[in-house]
Tab-separated table of C-alpha atoms in Angstrom:
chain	number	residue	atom	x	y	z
A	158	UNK	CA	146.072	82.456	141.952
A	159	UNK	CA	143.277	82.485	139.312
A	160	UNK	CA	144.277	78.780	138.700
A	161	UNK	CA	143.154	77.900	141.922
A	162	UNK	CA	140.506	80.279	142.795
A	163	UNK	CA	138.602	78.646	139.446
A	164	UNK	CA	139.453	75.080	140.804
A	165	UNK	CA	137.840	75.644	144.409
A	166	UNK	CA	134.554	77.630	142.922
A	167	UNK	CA	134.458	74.658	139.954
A	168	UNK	CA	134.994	72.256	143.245
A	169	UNK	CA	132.134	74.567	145.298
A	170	UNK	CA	129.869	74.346	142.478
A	171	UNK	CA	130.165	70.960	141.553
A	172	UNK	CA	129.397	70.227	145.517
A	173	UNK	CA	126.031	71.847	145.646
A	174	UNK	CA	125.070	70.762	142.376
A	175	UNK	CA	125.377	67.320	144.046
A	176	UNK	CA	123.667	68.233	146.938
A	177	UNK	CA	120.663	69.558	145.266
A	178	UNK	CA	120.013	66.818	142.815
A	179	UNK	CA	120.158	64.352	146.181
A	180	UNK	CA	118.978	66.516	148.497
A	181	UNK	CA	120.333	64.725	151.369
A	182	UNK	CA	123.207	66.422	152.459
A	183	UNK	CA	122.069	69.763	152.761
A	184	UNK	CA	118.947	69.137	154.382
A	185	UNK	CA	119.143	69.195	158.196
A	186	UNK	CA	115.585	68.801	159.156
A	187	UNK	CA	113.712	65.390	158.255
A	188	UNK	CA	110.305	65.753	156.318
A	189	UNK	CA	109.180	63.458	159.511
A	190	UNK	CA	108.673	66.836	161.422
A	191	UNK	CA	105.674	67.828	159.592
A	192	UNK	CA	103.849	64.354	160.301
A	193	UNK	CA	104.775	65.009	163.853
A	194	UNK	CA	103.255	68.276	163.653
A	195	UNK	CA	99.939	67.622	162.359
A	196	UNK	CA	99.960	64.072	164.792
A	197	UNK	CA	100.679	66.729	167.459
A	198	UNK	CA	98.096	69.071	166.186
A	199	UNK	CA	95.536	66.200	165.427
A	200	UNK	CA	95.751	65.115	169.401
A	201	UNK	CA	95.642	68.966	170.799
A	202	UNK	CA	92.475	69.147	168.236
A	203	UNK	CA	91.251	65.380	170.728
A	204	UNK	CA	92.426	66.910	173.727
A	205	UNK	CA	90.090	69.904	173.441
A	206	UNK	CA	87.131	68.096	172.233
A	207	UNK	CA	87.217	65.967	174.991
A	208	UNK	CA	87.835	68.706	178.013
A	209	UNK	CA	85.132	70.974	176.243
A	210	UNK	CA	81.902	69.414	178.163
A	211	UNK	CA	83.703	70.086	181.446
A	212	UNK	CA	84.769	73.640	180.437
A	213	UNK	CA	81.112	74.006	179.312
A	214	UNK	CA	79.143	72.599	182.351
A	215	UNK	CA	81.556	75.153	184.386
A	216	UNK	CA	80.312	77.597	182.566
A	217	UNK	CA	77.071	77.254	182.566
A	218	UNK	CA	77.010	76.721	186.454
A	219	UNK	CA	79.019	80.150	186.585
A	220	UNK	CA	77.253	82.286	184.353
A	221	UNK	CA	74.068	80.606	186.187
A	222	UNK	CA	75.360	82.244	189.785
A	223	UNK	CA	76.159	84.841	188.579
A	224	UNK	CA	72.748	86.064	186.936
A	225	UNK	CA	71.347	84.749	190.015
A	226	UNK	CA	73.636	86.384	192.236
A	227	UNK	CA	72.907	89.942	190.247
A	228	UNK	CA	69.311	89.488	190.620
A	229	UNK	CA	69.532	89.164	194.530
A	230	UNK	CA	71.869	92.384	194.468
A	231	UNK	CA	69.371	93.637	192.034
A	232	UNK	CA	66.156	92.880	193.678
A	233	UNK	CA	67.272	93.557	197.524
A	234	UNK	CA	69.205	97.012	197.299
A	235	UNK	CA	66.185	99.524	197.729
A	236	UNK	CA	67.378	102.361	196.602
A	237	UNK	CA	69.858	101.806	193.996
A	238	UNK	CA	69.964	99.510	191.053
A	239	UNK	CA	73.757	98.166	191.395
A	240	UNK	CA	73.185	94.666	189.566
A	241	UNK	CA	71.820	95.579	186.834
A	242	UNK	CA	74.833	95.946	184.552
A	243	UNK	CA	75.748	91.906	186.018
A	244	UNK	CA	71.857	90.598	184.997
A	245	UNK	CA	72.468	91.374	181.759
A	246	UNK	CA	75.749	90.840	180.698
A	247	UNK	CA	75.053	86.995	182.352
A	248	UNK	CA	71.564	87.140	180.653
A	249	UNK	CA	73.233	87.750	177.377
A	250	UNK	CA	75.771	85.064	177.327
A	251	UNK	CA	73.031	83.113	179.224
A	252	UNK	CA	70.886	82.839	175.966
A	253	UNK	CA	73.839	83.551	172.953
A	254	UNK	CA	75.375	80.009	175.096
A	255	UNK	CA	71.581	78.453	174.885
A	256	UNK	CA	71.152	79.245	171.344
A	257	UNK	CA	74.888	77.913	170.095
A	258	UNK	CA	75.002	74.825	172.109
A	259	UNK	CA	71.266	73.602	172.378
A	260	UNK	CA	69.794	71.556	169.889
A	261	UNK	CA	66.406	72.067	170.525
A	262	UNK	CA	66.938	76.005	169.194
A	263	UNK	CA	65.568	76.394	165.880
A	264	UNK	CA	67.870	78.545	164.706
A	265	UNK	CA	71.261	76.457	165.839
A	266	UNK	CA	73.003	75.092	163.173
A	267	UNK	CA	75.726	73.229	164.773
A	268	UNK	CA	76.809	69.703	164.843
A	269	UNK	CA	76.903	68.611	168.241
A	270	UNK	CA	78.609	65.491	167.632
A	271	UNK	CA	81.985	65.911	170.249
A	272	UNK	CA	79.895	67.869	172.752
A	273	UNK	CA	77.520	65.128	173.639
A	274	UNK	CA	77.018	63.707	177.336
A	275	UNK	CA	77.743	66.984	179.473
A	276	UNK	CA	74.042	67.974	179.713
A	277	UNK	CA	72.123	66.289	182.363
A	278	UNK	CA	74.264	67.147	185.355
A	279	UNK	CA	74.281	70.928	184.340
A	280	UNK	CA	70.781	71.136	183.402
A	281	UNK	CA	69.855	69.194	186.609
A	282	UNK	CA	71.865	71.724	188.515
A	283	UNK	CA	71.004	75.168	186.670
A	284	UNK	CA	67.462	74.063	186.130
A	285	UNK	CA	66.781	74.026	190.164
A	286	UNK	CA	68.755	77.019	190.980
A	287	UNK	CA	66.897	79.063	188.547
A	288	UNK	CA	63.843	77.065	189.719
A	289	UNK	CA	64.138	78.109	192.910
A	290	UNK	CA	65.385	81.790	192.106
A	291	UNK	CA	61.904	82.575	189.882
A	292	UNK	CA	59.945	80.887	192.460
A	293	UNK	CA	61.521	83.914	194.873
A	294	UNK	CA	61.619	86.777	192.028
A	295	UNK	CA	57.768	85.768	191.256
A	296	UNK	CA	56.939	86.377	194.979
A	297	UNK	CA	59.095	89.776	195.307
A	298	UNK	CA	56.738	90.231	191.962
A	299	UNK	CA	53.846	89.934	193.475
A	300	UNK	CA	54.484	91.569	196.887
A	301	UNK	CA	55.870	94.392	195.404
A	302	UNK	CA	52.941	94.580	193.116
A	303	UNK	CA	50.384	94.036	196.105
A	304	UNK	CA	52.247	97.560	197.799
A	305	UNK	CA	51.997	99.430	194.593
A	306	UNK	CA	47.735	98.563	194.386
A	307	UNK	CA	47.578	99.611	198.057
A	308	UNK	CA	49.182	103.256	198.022
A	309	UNK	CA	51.436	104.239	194.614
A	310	UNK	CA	54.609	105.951	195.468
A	311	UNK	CA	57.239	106.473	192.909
A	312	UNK	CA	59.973	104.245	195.122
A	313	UNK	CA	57.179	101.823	194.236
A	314	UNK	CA	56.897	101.794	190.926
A	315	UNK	CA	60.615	101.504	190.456
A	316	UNK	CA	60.769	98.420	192.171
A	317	UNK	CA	57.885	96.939	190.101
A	318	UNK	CA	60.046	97.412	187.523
A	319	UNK	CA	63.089	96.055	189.243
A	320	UNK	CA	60.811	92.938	189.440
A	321	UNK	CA	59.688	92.774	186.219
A	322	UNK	CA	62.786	93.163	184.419
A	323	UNK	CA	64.624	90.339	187.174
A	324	UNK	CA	61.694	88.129	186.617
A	325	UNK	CA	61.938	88.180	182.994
A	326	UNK	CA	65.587	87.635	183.170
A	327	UNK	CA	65.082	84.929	185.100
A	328	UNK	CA	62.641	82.873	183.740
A	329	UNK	CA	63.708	83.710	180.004
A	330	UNK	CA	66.341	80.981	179.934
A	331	UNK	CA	63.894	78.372	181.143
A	332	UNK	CA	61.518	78.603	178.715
A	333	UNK	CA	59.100	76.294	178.379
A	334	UNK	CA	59.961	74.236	181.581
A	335	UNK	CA	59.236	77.292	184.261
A	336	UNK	CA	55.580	76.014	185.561
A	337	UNK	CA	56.735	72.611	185.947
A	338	UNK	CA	59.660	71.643	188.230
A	339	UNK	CA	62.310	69.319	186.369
A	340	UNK	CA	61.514	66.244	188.004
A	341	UNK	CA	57.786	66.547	188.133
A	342	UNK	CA	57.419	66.374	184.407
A	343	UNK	CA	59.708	62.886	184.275
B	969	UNK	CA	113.375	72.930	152.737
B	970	UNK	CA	113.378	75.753	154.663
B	971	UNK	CA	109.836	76.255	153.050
B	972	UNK	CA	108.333	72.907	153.865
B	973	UNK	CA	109.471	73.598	157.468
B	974	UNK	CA	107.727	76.874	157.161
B	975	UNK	CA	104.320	75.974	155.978
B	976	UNK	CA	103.672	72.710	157.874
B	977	UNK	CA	104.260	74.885	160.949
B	978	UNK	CA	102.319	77.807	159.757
B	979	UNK	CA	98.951	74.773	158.726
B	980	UNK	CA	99.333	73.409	161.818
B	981	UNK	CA	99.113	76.642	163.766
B	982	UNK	CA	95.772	77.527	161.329
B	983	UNK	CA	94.461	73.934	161.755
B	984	UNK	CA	94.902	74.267	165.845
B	985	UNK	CA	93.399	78.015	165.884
B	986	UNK	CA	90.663	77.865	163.267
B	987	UNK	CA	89.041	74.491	164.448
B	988	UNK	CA	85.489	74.249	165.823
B	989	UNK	CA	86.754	72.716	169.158
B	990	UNK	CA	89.296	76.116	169.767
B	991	UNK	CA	86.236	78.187	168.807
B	992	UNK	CA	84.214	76.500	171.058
B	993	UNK	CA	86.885	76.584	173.883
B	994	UNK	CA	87.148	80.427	173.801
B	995	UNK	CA	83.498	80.476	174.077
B	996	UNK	CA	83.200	78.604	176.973
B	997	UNK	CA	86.278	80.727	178.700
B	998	UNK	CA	85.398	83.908	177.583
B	999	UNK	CA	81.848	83.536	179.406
B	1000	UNK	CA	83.304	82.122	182.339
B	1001	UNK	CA	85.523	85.224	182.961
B	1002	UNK	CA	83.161	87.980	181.223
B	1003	UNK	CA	79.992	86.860	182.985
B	1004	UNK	CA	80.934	87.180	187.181
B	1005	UNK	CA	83.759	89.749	186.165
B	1006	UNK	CA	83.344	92.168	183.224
B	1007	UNK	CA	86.683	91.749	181.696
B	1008	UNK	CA	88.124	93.250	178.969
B	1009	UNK	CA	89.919	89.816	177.970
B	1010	UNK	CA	86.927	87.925	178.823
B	1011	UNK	CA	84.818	90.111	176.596
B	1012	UNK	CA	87.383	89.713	173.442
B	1013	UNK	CA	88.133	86.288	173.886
B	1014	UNK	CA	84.200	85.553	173.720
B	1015	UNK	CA	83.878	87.626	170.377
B	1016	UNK	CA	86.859	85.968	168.967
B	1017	UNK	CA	85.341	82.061	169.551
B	1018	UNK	CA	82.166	83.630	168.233
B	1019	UNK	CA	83.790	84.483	164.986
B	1020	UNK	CA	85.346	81.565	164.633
B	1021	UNK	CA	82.170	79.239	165.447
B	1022	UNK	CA	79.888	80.955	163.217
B	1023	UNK	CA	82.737	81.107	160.189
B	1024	UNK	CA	83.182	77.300	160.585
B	1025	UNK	CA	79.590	76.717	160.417
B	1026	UNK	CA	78.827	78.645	158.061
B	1027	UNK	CA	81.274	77.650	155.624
B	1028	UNK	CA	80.345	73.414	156.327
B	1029	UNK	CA	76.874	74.679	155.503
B	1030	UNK	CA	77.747	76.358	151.975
């Protein structure tokens, strides 16, 4: 019995001393998977990069409605101040997506190599609508600023506010381009 | 073996999730469900990209 129980773990041995100087036998995956892995991860890496400026215009357009769709909840509800909570959370993605992804911010430091091309059609759109939208805060501005002069209620003075703060919201992310409409200056 | 198996999968996991383009993505989701909604996932997913964004360009600066 010892006889053979030395011959099969002699036999054993001998086998995987084999296998590990080729390294062959044993192995059952290929070391072609990890070249297929980072090919696979190379062209996920492409496939984002390219469906980012969609994504982005999307997002701009959305986070666009909704700060203007806050400010007319904002500005039209008399009594209570329900979309206030919506103006700014869209106000502060609004700029934090303005000062990663524009170029003309000083402070950006990003390469905007892939993201290139996705800008005209979303600052054509978003530039109107909040064109349009400070055109109408500026006049609830100045209305509401016309009833305060004329007889000062407290109601009144809240709303001034209301204005001030939607009109600043608004026209914030314009910047320099609010007196001038965005085909006028072309 | 086993090992090599093991850390190509692990860098190319790292290499898909670190990347500028993955920060960038979450960025651009995150806002498009925190800013109409208020989410909870929205809100994490946008501080997440953040991180990641500002990490990758601040370490190509340096």
């Amino acid at each position: 019995m010892d006889i053979k129980f030395h011959a099969e773990l002699g036999i054993i041995l001998i086998r995987f001393h084999q296998a590990s100087i080729t390294g062959v036998e044993i192995a059952f995956f290929s070391p072609e998977i990890t070249e297929y892995l980072q090919e696979f991860s190379k062209q996920l890496l492409k496939l984002l990069s390219s469906l980012f400026p969609i994504l982005l215009s999307i997002t701009i357009v959305t986070v666009n409605l909704s700060l203007i769709s806050g400010a007319i909840v904002y500005l039209l509800d008399y009594n209570e101040d329900n979309g206030k909570i919506m103006i700014l959370r869209s106000f502060i993605i609004l700029i934090l997506l303005i000062s990663i992804f524009n170029p003309k911010f000083p402070n950006s430091t990003v390469v905007m190599e892939p993201f290139e091309g996705f800008l005209p059609l979303t600052s054509f759109i978003t530039s109107y609508l909040l064109f349009i939208f400070a055109a109408l805060s500026l006049i609830v501005f100045l209305g509401n600023l016309g009833l305060y002069l004329i007889a000062s209620d407290s109601k009144r003075v809240k709303n001034l506010k209301k204005s001030v703060f939607c009109l600043i919201c608004i026209i914030l992310p314009l910047g320099f381009q609010f007196p001038n409409m965005p085909l006028w200056r072309t | 073996m086993l090992n090599e198996i093991i850390v190509s999968v692990v860098s190319a996991c790292l290499d898909i999730f670190l990347s500028v383009q993955f920060g960038a993505f979450l960025i651009a989701l995150g806002s498009t469900i925190y800013a109409p909604t208020g989410n909870r996932i929205g809100k994490y997913c946008l501080l997440f990209g953040f991180i990641i964004f500002t990490l990758n360009n601040l370490i190509i600066d340096i």
